[in-house]
mmCIF file of C-alpha atoms in Angstrom:
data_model
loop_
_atom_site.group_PDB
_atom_site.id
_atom_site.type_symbol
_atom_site.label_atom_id
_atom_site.label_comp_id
_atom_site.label_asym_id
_atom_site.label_seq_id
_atom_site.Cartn_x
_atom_site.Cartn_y
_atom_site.Cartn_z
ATOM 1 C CA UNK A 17 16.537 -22.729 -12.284
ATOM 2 C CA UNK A 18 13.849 -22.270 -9.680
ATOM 3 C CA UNK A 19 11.969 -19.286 -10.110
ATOM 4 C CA UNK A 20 11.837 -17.295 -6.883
ATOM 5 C CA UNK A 21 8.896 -14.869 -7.748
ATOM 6 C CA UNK A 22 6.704 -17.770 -8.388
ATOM 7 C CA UNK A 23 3.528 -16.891 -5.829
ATOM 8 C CA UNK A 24 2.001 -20.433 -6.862
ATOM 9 C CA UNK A 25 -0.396 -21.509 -3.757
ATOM 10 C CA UNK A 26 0.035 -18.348 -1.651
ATOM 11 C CA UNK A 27 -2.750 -16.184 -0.776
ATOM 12 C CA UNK A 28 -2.832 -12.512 -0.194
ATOM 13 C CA UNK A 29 -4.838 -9.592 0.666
ATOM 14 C CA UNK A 30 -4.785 -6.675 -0.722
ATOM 15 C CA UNK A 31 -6.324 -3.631 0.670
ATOM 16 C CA UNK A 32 -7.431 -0.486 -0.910
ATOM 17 C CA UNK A 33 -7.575 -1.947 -4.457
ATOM 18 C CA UNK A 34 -11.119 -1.193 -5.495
ATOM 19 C CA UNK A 35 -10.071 1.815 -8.382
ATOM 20 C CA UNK A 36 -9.013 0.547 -12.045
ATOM 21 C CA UNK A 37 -6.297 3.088 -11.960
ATOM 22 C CA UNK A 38 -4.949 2.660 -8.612
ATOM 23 C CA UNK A 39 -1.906 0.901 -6.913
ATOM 24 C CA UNK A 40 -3.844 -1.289 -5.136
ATOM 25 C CA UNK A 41 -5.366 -3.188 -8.449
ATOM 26 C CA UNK A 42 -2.359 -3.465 -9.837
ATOM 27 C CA UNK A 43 -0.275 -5.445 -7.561
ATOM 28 C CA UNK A 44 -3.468 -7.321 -6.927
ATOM 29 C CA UNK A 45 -2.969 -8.552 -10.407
ATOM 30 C CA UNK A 46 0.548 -8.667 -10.186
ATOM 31 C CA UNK A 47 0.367 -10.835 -7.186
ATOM 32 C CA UNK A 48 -1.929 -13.192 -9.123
ATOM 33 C CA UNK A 49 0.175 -13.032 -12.251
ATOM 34 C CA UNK A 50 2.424 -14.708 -10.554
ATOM 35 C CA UNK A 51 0.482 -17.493 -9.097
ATOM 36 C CA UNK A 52 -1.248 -16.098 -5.932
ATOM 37 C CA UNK A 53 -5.075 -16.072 -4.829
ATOM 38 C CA UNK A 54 -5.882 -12.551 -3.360
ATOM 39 C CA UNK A 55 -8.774 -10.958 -1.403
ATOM 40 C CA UNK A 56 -9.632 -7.139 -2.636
ATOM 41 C CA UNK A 57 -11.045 -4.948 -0.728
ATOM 42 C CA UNK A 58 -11.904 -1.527 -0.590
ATOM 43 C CA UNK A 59 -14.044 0.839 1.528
ATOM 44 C CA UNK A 60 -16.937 1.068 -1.137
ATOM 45 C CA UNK A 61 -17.590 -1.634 -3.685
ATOM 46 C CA UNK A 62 -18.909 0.619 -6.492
ATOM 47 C CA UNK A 63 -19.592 4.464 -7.177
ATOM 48 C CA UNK A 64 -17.141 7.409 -7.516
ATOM 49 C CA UNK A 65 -13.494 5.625 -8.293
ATOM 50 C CA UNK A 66 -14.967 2.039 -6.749
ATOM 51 C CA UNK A 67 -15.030 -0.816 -9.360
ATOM 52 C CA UNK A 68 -14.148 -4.160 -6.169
ATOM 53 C CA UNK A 69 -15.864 -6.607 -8.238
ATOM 54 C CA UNK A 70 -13.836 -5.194 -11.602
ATOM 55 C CA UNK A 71 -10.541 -6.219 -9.795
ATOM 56 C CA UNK A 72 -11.528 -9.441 -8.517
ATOM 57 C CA UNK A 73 -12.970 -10.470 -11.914
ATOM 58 C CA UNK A 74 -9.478 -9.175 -13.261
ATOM 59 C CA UNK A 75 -7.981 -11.337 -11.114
ATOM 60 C CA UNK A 76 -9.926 -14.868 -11.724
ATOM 61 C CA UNK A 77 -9.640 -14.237 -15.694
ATOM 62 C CA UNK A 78 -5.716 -14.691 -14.991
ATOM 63 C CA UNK A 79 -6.603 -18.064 -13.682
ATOM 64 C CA UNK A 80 -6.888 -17.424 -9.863
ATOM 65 C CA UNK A 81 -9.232 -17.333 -7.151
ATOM 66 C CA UNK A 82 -10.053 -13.858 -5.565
ATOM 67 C CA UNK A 83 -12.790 -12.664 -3.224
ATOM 68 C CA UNK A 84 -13.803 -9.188 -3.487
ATOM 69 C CA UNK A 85 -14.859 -7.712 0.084
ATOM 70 C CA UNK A 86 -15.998 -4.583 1.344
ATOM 71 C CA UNK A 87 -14.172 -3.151 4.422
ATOM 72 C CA UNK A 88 -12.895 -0.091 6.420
ATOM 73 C CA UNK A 89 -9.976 -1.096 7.381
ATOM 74 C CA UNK A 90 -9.809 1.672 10.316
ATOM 75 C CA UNK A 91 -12.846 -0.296 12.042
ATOM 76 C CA UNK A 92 -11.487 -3.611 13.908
ATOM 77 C CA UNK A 93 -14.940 -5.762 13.586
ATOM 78 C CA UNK A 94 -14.552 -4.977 9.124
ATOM 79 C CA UNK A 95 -10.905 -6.366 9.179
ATOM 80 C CA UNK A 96 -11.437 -9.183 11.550
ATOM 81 C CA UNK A 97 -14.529 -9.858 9.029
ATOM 82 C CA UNK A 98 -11.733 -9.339 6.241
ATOM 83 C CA UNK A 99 -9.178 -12.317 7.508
ATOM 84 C CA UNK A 100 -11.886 -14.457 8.571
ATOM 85 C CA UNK A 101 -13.516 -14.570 4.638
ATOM 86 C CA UNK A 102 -9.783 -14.623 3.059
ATOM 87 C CA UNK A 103 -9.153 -17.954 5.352
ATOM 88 C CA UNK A 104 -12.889 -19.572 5.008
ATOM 89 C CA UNK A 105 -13.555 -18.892 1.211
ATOM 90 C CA UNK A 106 -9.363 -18.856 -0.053
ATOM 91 C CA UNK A 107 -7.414 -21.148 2.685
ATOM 92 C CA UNK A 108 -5.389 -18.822 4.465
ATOM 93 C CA UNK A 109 -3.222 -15.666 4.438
ATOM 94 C CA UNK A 110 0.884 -15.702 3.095
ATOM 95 C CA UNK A 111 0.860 -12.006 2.152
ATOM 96 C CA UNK A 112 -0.890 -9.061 3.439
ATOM 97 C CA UNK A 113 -0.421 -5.579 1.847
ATOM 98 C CA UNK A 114 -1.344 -2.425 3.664
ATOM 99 C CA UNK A 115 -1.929 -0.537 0.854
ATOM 100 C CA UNK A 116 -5.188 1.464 1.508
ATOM 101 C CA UNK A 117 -4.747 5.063 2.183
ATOM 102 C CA UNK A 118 -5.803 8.721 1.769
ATOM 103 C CA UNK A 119 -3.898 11.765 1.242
ATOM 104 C CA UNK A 120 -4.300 15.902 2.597
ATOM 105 C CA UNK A 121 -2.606 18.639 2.534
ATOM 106 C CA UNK A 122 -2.975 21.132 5.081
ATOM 107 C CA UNK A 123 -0.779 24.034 6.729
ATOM 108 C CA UNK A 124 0.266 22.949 10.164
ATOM 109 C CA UNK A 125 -1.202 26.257 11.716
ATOM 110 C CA UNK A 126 -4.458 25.518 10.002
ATOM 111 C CA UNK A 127 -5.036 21.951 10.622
ATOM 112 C CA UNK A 128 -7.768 21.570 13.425
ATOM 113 C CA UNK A 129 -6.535 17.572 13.963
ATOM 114 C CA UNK A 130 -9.927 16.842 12.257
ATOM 115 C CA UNK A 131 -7.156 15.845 9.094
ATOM 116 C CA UNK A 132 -4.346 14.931 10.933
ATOM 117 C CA UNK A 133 -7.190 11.922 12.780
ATOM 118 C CA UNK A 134 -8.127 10.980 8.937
ATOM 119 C CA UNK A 135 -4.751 10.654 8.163
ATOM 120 C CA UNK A 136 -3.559 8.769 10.848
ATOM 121 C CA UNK A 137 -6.275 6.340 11.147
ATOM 122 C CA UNK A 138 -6.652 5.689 7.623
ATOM 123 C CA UNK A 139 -2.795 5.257 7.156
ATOM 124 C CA UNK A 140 -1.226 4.287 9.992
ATOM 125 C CA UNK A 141 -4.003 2.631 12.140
ATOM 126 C CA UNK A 142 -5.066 0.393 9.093
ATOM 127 C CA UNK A 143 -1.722 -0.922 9.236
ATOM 128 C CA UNK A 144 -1.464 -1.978 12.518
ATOM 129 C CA UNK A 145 -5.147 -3.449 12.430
ATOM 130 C CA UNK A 146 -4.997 -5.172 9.298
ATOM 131 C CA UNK A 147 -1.193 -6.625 10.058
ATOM 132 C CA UNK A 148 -2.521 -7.518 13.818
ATOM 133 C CA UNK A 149 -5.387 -9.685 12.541
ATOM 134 C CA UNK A 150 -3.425 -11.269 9.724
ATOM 135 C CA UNK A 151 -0.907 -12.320 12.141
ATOM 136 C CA UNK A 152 -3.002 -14.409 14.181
ATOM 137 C CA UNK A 153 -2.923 -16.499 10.887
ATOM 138 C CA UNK A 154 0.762 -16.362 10.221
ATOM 139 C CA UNK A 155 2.267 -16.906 14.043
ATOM 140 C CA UNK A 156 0.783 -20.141 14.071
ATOM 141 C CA UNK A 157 2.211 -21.270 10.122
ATOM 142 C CA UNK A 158 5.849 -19.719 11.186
ATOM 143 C CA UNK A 159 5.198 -18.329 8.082
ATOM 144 C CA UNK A 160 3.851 -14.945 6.292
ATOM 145 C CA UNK A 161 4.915 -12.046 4.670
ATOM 146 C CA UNK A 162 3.727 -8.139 4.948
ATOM 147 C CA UNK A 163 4.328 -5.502 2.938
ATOM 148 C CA UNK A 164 3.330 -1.619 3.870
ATOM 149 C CA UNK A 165 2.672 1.073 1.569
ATOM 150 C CA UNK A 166 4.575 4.108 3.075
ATOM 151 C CA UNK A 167 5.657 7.348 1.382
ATOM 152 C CA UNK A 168 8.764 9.863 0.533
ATOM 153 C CA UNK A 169 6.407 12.168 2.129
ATOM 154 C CA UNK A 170 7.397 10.098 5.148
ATOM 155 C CA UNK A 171 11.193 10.813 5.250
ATOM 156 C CA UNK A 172 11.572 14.442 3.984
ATOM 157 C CA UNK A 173 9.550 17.704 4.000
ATOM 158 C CA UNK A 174 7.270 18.408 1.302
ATOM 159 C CA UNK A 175 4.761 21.665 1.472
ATOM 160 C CA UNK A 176 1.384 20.948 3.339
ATOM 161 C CA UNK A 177 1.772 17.137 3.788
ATOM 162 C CA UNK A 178 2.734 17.877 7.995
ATOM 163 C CA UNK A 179 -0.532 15.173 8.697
ATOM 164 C CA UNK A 180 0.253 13.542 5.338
ATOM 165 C CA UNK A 181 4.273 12.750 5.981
ATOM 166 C CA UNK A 182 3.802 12.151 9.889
ATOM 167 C CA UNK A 183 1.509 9.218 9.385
ATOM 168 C CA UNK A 184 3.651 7.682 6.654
ATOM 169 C CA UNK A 185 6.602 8.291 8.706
ATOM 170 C CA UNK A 186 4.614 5.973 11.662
ATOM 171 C CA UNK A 187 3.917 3.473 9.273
ATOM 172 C CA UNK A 188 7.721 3.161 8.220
ATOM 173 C CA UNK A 189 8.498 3.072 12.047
ATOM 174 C CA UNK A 190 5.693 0.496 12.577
ATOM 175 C CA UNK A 191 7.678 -1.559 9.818
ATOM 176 C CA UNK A 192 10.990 -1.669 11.497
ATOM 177 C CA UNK A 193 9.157 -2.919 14.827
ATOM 178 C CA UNK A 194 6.860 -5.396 13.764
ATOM 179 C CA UNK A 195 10.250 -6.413 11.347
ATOM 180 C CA UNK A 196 11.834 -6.907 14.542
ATOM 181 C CA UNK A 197 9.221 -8.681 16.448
ATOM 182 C CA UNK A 198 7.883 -11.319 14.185
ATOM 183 C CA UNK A 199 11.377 -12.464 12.737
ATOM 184 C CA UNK A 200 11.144 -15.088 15.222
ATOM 185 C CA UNK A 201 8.012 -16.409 13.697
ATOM 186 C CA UNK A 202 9.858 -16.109 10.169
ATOM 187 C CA UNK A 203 7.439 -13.398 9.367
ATOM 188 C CA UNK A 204 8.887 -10.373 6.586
ATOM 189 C CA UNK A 205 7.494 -7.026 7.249
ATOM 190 C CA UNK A 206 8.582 -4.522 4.809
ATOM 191 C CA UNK A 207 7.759 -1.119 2.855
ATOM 192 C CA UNK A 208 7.799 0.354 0.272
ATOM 193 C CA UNK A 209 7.804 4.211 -0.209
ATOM 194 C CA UNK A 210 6.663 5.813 -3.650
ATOM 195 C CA UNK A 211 7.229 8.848 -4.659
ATOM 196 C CA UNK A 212 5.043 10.757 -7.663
ATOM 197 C CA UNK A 213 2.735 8.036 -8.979
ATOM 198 C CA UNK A 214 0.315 8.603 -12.041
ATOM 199 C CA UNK A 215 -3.198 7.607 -10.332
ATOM 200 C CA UNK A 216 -6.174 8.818 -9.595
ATOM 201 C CA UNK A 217 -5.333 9.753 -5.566
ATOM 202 C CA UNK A 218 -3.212 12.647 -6.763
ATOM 203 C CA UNK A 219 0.597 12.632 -6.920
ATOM 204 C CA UNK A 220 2.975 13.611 -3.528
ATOM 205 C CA UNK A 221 3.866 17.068 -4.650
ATOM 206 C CA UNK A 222 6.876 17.918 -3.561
ATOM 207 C CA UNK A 223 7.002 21.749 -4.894
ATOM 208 C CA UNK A 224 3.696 23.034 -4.139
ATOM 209 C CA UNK A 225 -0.345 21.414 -3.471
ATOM 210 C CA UNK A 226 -2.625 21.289 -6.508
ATOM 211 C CA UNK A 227 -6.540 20.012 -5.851
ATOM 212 C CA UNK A 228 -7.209 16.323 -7.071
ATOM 213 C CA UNK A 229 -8.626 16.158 -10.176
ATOM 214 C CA UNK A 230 -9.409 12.746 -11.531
ATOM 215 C CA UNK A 231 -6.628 10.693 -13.098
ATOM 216 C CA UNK A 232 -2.857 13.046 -12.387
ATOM 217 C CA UNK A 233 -1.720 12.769 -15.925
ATOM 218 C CA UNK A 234 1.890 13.138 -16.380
ATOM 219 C CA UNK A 235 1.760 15.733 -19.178
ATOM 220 C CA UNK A 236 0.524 17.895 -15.840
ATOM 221 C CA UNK A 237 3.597 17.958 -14.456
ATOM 222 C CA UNK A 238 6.705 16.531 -16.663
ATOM 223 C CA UNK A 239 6.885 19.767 -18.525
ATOM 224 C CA UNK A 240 6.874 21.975 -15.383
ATOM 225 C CA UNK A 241 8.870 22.444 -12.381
ATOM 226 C CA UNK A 242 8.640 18.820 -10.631
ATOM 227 C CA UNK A 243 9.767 17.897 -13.234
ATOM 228 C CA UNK A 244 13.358 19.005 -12.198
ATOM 229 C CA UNK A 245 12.627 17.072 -9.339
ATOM 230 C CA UNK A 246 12.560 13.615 -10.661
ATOM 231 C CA UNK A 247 15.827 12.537 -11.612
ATOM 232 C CA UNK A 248 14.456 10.117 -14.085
ATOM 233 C CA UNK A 249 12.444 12.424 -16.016
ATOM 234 C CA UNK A 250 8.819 10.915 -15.043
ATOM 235 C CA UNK A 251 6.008 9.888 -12.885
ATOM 236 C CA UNK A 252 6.152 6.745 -11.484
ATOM 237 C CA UNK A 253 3.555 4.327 -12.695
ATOM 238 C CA UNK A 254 1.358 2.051 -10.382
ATOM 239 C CA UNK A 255 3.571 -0.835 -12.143
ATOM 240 C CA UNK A 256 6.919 0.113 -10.570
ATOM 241 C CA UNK A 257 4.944 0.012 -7.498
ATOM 242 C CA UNK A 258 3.197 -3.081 -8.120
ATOM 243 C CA UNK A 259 6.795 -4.726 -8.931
ATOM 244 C CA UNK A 260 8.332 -3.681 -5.808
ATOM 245 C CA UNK A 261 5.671 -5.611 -4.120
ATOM 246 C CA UNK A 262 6.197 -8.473 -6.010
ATOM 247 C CA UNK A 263 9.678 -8.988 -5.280
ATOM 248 C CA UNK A 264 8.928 -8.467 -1.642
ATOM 249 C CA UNK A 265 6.334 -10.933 -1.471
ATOM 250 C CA UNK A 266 8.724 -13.629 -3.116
ATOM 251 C CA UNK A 267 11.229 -15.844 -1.963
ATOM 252 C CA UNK A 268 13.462 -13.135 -3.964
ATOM 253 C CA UNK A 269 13.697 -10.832 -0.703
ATOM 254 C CA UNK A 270 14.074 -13.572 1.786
ATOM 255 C CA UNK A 271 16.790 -12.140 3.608
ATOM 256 C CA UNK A 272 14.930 -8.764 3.402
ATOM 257 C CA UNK A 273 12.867 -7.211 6.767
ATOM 258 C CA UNK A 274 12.131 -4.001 8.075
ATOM 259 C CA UNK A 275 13.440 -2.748 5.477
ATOM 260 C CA UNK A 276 11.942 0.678 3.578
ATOM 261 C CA UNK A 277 12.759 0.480 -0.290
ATOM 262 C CA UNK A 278 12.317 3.816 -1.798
ATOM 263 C CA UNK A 279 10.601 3.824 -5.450
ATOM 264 C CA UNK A 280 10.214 7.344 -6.291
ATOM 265 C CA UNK A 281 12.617 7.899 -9.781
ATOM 266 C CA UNK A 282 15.865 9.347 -7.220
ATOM 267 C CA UNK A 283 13.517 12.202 -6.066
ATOM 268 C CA UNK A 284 14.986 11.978 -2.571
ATOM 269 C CA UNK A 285 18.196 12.558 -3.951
ATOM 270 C CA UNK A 286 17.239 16.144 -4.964
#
């Protein structure tokens, strides 16, 4: 039986996947677990939660190639600089995933739109950028597949997240176009939006804000009151993320575009 979620001779990028605890590094590796080449990159290459190199050493000890590169992805010269390494140094680009992103909380009478720019161009405009540049790759091919990292924050309310939720919601939107658009090149755009995931970017909380601090455990919240709010009975880990992806990226979801796949442990059902 052929196995669909064989990546064998694809190459992706992977952006925002420079922390050893974050989503980003783990579908890099899940991606190359399952046969691809990937490109990291990250805003900073070391200091604070920064470890680039760590993930594309993780990467090449599971037998592939990777490229770790250092890039905002909000700036257009960094991600042109991005695609342009991936296709000299790796070949050329089958996946992208817009995974890079921040996260604020805010009350909407208090934001001064210095947060609600961060969030937007960090978010949203990264998307569009990075899945702009990488297409002038794919068009050509007929071929390529790009996956978004969205939110539940996106598609219901949740305290403080107004500049939070509204750029997720664009980049869910932005999915369903560009699914739309580049269907005739046989180009998948999808998303993928997670709910309360145990890294070190702070869970989406849905009953009240909490200041980041480090790695958010799950013993910090699975005994209190969001707790009731997870159908499941847990945090998501950057794993069931990092799945998702993978099945996305294969020949598993062919049939799949501009599609949003909620992974949040039936919190939207609440």
């Amino acid at each position: 039986m052929t196995n669909l979620m064989n990546l064998q001779g694809r190459v992706a990028i992977v952006t925002g996947s420079g922390s050893p605890k974050g989503i980003g590094r783990a579908i890099a590796l899940s991606l190359a677990d399952a046969g691809a080449d990937v490109a990291v990159c990250d805003l900073r290459v070391t200091g604070g939660d920064f470890d680039l190199e760590g993930s594309a050493k993780e990467i090449r000890q599971l037998g592939r190639r990777s490229i770790a590169v250092q890039a905002d992805v909000t700036n257009k010269t960094d991600v042109n600089n991005l695609v342009k390494r991936a296709v000299d140094e790796l070949g050329t680009i089958d996946i992208l995933v817009n995974n890079a992103g921040t996260f604020g909380w805010v009350p909407f009478l208090e934001d001064d739109t210095d947060l609600l720019n961060q969030m937007l161009n960090v978010n949203l405009r990264s998307c569009y950028l990075c899945s702009q540049a990488a297409c002038k790759i794919m068009v050509p091919r007929k071929k390529g597949n790009i996956i978004n990292l969205a939110s539940v924050s996106g598609m219901r309310w949740v305290p403080e997240q107004f500049t939070y939720g509204v750029a997720k919601a664009g980049v869910i939107q932005l999915t369903r176009w560009l699914g739309r658009d580049l269907a005739q090149h046989n180009i998948r755009v999808n998303a993928i939006a997670p709910g309360l995931i145990e890294t070190n970017m702070g869970a989406h909380r849905i009953d009240k804000p909490a200041e980041p601090v480090g790695v958010f455990k799950a013993e910090d919240v699975i005994k209190g009151p969001i707790s009731e709010k997870i159908p499941l009975g847990r945090l998501g880990q950057p794993s069931d993320i990092a799945n998702t992806v993978l099945f996305l990226a294969s020949d598993a979801s062919s049939y799949i575009t501009g599609q949003t796949i909620i992974v949040d442990g039936g919190v939207v059902l609440s």
